[in-house]
Structures are given as structure tokens and as C-alpha cells.
Short mmCIF file of N, CA and C in Angstrom, two decimals:
data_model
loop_
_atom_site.label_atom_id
_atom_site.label_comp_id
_atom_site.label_asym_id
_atom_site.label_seq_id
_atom_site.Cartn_x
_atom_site.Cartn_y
_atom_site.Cartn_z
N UNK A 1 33.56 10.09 11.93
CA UNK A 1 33.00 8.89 11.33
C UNK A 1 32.77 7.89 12.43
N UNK A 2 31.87 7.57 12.51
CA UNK A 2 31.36 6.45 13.88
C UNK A 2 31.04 5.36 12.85
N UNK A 3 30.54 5.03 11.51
CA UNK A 3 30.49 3.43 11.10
C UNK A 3 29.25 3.07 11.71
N UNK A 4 28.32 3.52 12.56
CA UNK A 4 27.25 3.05 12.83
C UNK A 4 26.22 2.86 11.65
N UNK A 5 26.30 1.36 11.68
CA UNK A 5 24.99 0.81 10.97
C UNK A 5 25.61 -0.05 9.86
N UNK A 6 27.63 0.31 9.97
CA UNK A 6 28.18 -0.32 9.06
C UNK A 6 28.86 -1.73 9.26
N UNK A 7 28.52 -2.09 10.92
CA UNK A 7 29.55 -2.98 11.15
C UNK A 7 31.17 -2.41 11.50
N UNK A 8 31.10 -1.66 11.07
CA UNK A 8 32.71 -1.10 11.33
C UNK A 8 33.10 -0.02 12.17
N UNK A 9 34.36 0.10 12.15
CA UNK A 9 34.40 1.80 13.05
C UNK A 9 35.13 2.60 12.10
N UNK A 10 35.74 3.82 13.19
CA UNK A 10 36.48 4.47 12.81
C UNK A 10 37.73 3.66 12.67
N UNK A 11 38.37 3.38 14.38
CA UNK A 11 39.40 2.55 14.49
C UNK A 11 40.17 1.54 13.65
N UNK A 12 38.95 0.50 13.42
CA UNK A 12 39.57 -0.73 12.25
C UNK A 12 39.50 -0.29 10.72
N UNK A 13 39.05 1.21 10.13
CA UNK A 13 39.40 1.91 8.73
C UNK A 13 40.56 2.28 8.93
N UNK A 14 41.12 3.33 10.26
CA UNK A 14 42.26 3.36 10.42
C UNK A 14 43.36 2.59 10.39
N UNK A 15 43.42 1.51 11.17
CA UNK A 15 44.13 0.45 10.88
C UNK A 15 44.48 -0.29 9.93
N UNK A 16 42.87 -0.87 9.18
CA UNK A 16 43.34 -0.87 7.49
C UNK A 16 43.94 -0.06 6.71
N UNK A 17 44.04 1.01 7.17
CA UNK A 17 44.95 1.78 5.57
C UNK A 17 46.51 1.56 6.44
N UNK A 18 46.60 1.71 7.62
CA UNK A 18 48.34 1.64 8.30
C UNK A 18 48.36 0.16 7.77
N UNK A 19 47.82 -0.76 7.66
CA UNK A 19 48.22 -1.69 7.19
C UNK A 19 48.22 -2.67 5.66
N UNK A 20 48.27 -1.08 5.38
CA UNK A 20 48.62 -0.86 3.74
C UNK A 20 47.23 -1.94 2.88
N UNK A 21 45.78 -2.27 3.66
CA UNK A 21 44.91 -2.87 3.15
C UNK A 21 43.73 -1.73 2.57
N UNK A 22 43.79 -0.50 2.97
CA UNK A 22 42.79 0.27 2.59
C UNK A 22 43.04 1.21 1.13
N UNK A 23 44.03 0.90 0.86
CA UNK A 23 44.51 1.71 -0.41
C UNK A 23 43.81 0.62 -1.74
N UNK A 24 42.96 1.67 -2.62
CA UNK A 24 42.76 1.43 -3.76
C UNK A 24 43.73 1.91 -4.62
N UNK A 25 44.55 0.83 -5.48
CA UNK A 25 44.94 0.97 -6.84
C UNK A 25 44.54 1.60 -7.97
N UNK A 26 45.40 2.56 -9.00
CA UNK A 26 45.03 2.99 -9.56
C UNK A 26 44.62 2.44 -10.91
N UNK A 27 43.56 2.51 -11.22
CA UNK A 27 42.64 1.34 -12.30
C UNK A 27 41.74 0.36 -11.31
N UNK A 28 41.44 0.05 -10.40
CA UNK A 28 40.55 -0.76 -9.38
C UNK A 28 39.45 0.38 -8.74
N UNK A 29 38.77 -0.69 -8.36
CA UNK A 29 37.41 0.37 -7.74
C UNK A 29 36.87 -0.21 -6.67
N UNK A 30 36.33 0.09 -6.05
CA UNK A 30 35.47 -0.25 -4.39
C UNK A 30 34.60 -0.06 -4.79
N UNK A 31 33.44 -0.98 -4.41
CA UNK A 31 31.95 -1.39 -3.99
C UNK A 31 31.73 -1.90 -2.65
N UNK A 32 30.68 -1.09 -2.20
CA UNK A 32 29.96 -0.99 -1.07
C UNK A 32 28.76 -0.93 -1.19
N UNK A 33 27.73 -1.66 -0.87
CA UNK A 33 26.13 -1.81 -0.43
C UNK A 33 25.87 -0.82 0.64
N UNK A 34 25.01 -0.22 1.03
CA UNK A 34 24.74 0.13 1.96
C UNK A 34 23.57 -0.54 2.34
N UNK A 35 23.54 -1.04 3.15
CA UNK A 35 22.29 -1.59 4.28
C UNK A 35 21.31 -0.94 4.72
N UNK A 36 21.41 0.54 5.34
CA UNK A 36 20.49 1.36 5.82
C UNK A 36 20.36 2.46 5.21
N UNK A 37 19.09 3.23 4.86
CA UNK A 37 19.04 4.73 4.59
C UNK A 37 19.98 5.49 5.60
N UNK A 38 20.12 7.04 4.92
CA UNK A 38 20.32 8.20 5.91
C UNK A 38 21.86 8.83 5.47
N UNK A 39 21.98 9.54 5.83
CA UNK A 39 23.66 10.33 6.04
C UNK A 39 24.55 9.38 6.61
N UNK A 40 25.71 9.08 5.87
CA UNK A 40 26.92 8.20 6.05
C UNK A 40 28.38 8.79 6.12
N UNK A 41 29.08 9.81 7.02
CA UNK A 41 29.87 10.62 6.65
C UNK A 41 31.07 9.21 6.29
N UNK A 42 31.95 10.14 5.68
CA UNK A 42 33.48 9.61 5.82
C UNK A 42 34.28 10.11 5.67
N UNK A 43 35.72 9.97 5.92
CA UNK A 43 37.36 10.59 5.95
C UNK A 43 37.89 10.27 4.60
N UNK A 44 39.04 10.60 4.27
CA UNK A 44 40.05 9.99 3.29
C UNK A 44 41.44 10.05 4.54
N UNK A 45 41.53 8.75 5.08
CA UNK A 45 42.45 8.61 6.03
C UNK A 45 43.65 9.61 5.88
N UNK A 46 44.33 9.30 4.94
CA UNK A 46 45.68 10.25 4.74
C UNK A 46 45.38 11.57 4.60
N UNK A 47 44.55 11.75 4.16
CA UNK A 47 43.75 13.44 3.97
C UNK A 47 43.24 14.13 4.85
N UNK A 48 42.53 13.15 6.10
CA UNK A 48 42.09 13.53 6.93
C UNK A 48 41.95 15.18 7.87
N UNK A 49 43.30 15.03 7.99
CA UNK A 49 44.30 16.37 8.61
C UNK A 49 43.74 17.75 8.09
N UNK A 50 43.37 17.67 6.86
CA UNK A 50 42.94 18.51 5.71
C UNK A 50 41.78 19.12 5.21
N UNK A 51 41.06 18.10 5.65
CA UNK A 51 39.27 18.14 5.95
C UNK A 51 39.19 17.50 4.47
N UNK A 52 39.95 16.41 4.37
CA UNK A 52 38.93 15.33 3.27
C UNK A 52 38.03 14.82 3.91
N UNK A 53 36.69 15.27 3.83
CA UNK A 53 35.43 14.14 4.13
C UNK A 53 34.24 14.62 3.58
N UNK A 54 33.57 13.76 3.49
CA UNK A 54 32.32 14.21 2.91
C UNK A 54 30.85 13.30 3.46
N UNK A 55 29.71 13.32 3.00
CA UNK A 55 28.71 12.63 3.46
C UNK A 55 27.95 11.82 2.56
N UNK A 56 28.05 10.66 2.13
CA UNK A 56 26.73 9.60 1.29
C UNK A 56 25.77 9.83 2.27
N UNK A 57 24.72 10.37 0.89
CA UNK A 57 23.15 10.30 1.19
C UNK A 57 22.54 8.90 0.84
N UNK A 58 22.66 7.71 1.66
CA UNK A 58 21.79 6.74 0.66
C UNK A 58 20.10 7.12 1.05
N UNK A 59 19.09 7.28 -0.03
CA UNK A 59 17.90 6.79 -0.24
C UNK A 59 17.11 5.71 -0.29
#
């Protein structure tokens, strides 16, 4: 996951979840815009190890 095009990285997702800010609650939800078309991979930090990831196609 490089975050290019998101403003963000890998690094500071990492850091947010060690600092117990990246965890969604169960009953809460995340929204995200995406800004640019194209393939957007991502991790599931704790999962990582495991091959949680997958790719948003935005159109």
C-alpha cells in the first residue's frame, strides 16, 4: 500500500491502528471519498501477516 493520491502512507495507517485510532467499532462505519480514479490497494493492519488485502476499483 503506498497511499499515493491519498495524502497518506503506509507508515501513518500503521501508526494509527498502534495507536489504538484506526479501529472501527462494532456498529460504526468509515467513509472515505476517493479523489482520483484507478486501483487503490489496501491491508487490514492486524491481518496483514495473513494476506488481508484487497483492491478498490474507483470509476
Amino acid at each position: 500500500m503506498s497511499g499515493s493520491g491519498s495524502g497518506h502512507s503506509e507508515d501513518t495507517a500503521c501508526e494509527g491502528w498502534e495507536n489504538a485510532e484506526g479501529a472501527i467499532q462494532s456498529g460504526r462505519s468509515y467513509v472515505h471519498t476517493f479523489e482520483t480514479t484507478g486501483e487503490h490497494e489496501y491491508v487490514c493492519i492486524p491481518h496483514e501477516a495473513v494476506g488481508m488485502a484487497g483492491t478498490l476499483i474507483v470509476e
